[in-house]
Tab-separated table of C-alpha atoms in Angstrom:
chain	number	residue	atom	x	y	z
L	773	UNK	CA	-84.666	-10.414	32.548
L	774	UNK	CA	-88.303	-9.807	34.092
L	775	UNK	CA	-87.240	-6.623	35.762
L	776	UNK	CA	-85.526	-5.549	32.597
L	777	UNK	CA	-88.883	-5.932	30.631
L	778	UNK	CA	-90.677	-4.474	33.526
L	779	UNK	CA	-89.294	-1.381	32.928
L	780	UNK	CA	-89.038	-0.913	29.235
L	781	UNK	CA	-92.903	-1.312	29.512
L	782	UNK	CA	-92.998	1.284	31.912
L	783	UNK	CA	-90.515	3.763	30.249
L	784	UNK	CA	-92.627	2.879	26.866
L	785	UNK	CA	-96.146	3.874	28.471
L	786	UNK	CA	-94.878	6.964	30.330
L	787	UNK	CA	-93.710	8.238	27.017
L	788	UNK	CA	-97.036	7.196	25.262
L	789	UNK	CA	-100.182	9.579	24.850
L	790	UNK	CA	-102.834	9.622	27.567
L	791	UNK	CA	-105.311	7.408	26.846
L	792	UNK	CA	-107.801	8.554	23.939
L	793	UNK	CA	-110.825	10.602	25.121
L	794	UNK	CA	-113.020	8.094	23.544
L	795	UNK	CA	-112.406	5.151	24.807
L	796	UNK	CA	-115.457	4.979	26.401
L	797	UNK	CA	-117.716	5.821	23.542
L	798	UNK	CA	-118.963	9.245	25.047
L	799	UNK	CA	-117.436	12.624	25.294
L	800	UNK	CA	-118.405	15.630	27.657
L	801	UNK	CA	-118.829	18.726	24.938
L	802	UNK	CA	-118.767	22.291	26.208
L	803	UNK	CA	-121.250	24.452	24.221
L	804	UNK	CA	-122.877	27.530	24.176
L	805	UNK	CA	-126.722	28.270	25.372
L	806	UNK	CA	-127.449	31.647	24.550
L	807	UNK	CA	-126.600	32.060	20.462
L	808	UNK	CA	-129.673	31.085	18.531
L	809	UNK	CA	-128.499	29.636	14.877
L	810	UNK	CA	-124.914	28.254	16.212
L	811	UNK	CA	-125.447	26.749	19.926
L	812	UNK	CA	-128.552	27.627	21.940
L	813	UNK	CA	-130.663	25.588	24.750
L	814	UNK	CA	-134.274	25.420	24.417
L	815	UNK	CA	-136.046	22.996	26.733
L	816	UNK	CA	-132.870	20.958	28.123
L	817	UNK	CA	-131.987	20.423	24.452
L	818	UNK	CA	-129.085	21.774	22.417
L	819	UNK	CA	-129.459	22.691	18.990
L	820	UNK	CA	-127.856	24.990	16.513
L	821	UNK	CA	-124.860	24.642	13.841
L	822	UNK	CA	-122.263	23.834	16.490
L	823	UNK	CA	-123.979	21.174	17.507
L	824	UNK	CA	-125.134	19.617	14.557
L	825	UNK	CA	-120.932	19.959	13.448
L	826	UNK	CA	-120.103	18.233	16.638
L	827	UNK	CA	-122.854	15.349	16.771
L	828	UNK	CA	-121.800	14.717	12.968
L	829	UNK	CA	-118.306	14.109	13.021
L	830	UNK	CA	-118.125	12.299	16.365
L	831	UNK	CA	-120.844	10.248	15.008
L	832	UNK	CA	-118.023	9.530	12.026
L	833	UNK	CA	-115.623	8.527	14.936
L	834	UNK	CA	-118.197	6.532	17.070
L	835	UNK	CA	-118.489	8.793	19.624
L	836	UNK	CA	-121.697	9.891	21.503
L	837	UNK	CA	-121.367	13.435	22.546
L	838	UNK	CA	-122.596	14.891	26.036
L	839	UNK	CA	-122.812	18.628	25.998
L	840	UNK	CA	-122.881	20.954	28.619
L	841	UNK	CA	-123.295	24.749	28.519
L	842	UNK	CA	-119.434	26.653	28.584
L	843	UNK	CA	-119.501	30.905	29.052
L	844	UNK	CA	-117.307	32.304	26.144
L	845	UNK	CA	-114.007	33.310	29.049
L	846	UNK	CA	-114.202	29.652	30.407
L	847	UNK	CA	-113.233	27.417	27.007
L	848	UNK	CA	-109.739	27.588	27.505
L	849	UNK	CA	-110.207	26.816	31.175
L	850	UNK	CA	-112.492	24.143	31.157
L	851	UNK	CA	-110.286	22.010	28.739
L	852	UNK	CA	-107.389	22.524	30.691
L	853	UNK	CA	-108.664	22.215	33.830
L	854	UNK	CA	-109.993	18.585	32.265
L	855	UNK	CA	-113.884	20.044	33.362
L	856	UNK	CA	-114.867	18.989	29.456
L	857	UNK	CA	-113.090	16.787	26.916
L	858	UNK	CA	-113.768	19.172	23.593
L	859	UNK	CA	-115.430	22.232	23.317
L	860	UNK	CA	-117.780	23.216	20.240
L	861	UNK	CA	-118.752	27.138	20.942
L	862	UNK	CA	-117.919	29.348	18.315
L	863	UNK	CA	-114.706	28.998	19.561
L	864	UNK	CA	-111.998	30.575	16.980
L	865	UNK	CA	-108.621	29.119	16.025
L	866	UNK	CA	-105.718	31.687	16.806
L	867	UNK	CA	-102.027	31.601	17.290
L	868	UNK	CA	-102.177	32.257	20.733
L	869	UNK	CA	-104.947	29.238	21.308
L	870	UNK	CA	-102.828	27.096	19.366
L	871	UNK	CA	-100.131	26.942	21.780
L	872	UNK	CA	-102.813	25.741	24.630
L	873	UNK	CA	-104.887	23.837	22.532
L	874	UNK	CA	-105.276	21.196	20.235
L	875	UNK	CA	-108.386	22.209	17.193
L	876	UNK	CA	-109.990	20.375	14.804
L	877	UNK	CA	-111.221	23.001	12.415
L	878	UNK	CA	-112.259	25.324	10.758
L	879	UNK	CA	-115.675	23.963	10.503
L	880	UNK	CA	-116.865	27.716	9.519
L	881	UNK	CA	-115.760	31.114	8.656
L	882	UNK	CA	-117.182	34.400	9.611
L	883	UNK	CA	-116.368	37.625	9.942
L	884	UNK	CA	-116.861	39.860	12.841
L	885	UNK	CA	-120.296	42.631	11.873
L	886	UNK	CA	-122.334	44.501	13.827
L	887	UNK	CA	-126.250	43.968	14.567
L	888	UNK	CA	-128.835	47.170	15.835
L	889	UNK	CA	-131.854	47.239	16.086
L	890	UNK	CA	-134.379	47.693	13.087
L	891	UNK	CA	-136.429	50.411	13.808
L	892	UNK	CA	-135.233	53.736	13.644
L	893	UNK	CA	-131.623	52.540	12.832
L	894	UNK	CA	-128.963	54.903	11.177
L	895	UNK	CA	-125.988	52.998	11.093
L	896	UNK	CA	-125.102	51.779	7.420
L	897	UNK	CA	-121.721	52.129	7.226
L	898	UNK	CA	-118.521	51.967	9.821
L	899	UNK	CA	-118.518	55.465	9.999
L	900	UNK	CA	-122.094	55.619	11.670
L	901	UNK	CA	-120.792	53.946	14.954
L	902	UNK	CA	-119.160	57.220	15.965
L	903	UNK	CA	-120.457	57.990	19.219
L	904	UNK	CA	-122.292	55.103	19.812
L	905	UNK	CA	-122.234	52.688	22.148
L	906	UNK	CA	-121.265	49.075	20.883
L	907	UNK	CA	-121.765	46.339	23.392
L	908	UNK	CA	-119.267	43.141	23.091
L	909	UNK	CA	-118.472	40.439	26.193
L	910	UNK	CA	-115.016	38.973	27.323
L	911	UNK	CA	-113.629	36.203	26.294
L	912	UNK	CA	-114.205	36.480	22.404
L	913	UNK	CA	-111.756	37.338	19.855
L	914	UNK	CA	-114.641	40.149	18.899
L	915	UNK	CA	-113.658	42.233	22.508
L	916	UNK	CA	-109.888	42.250	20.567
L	917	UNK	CA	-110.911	42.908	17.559
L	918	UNK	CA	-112.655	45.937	18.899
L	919	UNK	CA	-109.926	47.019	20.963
L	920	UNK	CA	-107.879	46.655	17.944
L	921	UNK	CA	-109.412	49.094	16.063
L	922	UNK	CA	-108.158	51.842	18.354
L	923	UNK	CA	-111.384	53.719	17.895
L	924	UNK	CA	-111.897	56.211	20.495
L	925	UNK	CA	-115.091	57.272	18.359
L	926	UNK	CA	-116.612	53.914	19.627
L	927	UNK	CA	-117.675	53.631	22.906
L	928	UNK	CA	-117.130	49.872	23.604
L	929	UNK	CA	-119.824	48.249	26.788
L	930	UNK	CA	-118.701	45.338	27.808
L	931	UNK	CA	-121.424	42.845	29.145
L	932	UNK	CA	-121.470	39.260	30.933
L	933	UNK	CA	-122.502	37.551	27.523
L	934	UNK	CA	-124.156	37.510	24.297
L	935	UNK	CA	-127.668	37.576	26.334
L	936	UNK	CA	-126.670	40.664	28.208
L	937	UNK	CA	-125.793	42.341	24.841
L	938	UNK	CA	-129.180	41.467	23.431
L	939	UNK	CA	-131.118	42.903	26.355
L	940	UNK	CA	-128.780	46.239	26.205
L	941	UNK	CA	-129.523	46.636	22.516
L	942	UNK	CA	-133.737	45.996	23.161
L	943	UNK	CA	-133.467	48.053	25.950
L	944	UNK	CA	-131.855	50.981	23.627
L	945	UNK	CA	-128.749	50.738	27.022
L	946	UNK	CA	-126.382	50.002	24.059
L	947	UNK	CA	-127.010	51.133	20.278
L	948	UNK	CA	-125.171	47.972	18.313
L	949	UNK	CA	-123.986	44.636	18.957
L	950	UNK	CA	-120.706	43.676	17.417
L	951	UNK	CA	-119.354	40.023	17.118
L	952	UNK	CA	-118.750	37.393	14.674
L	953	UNK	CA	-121.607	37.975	11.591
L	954	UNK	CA	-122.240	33.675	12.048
L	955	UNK	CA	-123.791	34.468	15.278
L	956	UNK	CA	-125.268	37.968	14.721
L	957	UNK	CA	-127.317	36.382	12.025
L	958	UNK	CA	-128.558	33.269	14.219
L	959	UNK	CA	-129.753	36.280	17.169
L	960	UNK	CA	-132.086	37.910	14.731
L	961	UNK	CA	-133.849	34.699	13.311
L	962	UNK	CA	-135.432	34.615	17.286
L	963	UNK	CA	-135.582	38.628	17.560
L	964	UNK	CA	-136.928	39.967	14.301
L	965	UNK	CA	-136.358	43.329	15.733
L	966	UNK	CA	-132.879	43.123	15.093
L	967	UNK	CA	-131.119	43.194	11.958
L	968	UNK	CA	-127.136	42.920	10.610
L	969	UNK	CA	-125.514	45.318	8.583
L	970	UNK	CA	-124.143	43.615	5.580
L	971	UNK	CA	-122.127	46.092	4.502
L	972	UNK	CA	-119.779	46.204	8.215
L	973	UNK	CA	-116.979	43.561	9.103
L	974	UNK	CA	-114.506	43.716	11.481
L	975	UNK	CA	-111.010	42.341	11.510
L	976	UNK	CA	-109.722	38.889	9.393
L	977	UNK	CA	-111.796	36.076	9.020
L	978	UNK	CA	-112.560	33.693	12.477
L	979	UNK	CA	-111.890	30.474	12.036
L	980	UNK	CA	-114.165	28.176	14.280
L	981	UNK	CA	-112.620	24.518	15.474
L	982	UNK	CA	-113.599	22.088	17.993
L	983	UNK	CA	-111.026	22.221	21.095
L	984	UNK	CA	-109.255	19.873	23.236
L	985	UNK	CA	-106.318	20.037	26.173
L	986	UNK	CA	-102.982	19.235	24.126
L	987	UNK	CA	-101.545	15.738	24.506
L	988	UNK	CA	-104.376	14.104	22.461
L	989	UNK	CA	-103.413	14.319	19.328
L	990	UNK	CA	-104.735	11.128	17.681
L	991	UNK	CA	-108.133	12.011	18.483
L	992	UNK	CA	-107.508	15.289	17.032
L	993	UNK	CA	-106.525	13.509	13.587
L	994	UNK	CA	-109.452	11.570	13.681
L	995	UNK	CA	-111.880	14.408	13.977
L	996	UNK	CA	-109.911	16.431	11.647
L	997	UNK	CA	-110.197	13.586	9.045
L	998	UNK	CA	-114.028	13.297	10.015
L	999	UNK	CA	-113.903	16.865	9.451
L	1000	UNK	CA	-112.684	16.778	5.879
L	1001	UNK	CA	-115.110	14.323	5.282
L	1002	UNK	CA	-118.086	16.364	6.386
L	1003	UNK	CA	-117.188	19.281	4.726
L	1004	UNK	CA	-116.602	17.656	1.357
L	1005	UNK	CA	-120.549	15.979	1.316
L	1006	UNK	CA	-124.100	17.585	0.871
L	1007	UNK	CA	-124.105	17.333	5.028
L	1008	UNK	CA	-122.469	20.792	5.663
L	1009	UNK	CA	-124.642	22.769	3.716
L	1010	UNK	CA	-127.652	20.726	4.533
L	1011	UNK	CA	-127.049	21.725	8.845
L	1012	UNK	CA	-125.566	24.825	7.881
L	1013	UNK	CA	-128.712	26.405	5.855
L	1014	UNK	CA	-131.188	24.362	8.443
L	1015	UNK	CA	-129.871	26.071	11.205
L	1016	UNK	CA	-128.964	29.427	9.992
L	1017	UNK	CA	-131.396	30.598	7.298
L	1018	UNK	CA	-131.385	33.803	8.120
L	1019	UNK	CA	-127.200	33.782	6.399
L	1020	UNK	CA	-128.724	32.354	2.375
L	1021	UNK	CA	-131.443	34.776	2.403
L	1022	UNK	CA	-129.102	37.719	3.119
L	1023	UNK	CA	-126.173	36.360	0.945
L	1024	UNK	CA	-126.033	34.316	-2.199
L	1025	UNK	CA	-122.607	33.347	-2.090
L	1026	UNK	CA	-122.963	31.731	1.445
L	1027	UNK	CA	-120.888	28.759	0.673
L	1028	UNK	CA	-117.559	30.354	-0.255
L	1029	UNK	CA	-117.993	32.573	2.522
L	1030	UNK	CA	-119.189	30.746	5.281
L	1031	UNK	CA	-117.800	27.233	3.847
L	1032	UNK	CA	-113.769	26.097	5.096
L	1033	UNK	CA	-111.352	24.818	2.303
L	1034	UNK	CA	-109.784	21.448	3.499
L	1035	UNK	CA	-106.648	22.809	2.491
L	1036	UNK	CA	-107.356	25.725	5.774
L	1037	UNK	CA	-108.280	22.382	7.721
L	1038	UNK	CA	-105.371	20.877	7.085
L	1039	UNK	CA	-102.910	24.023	7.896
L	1040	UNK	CA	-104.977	24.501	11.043
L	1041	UNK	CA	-105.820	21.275	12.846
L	1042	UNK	CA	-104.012	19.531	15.278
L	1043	UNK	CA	-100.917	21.596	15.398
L	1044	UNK	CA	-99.511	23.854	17.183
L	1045	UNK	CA	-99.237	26.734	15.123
L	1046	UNK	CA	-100.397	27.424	11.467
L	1047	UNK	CA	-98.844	25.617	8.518
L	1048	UNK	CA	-97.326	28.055	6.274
């Protein structure tokens, strides 16, 4: 009879869930260091939208969060690899990401623009990036999107990072930078010299969600619900506008761009691949 137990309980815990990533009451968060506005490092401290998202809704669940700074190729990795528990880094929903990873998102929409420099600039439509060289880095859905496009007219340079992009485009080494708008925006609040073309996007909207390794699903549901809950209250456009000012000046219908639905949270969290 004891043995018999015995191994019901065993059979029943191997088949169970690993145990929840916040059991402890503190989560290791990758992040990014290097994008003013959404995830940026000044003096050992993290701040931008990303972060605010993250320290918001794990606050809803409890949770203290611990974040460390995660290059835009490693996400996947350092999730599966069990380096980090989530990762909050402009980090965009797809299909493909889907089947690796479990999201909790969106938390924001944006589409993919283009950023030069302000003085002297001559590129106002799509059409002005013949011939010029547009600098992107690996890892990002923008580097796709790009390649996408099939535009021989576009020279493409491909750097290490967003920082190596910047410095190309001061240095006049590349003549636009081209990722998601969300980010392009947050650059130029810390270099004035550079500005985004309104008028160029890229692609279909990215959707950004906060990533885990698959086989934790119930902590996904509880962020997603802590999700829903955030976006619904005053608190989303309260961090949004604090730490991207730079997006309401240039656009007055920031909300219903830049603002998820909760019925695009729902089809995209926690699953595995869209809900239709």
């Amino acid at each position: 009879m004891v043995l018999t137990v015995a191994a019901l309980t065993a059979t029943a815990c191997g088949s169970s869930e690993p145990a929840s990533l916040f059991k402890d009451g503190r989560v290791s968060v990758g992040a990014k260091n290097d994008q003013p506005g959404t995830g940026v490092v000044h003096k050992y401290k993290f701040s931008g939208f990303d972060i605010s998202v993250t320290q918001q809704i794990l606050g809803e669940v409890g949770v203290e969060p611990d974040f460390g700074i995660v290059p835009s190729e490693d996400r996947t990795a350092v999730l599966t690899d069990k380096k980090k528990d989530l990762v909050a880094a402009t980090f965009s929903i797809t299909t493909d990401r889907m089947k690796e990873l479990d999201f909790a998102g969106p938390y924001a929409a944006t589409f993919q623009g283009v950023m030069v420099r302000t003085k002297g600039n001559r590129v106002h439509r799509y059409e002005d990036l013949f011939g010029k060289r547009v600098c992107t880095w690996p890892g990002t859905t923008s580097k796709i999107t790009l390649d996408k496009q099939g535009d021989q007219r576009i020279a493409v340079n491909e750097r290490e990072d967003a920082a190596s992009c910047i410095n190309a485009l001061r240095n006049k080494e590349a003549d636009a930078v081209s990722t998601d708008q969300m980010i392009l925006y947050g650059i130029t609040q810390e270099n004035p010299d550079f500005e985004v073309i309104p008028g160029i996007t890229l692609g279909s909207a990215n959707q950004y969600g906060i990533a885990m390794a698959k086989g934790h699903r119930a902590d996904c549901l509880r962020l997603r619900d802590a999700l829903r809950k955030y976006v619904t209250s005053n608190s989303w456009s309260h961090d949004f506008s604090t730490s991207l000012p730079s997006i309401p000046k240039a656009d007055t219908t920031w909300e219903t761009d830049y603002k998820p639905r909760v019925e695009t949270i729902d089809a995209l969290s926690c699953r595995d691949e869209p809900k239709t």
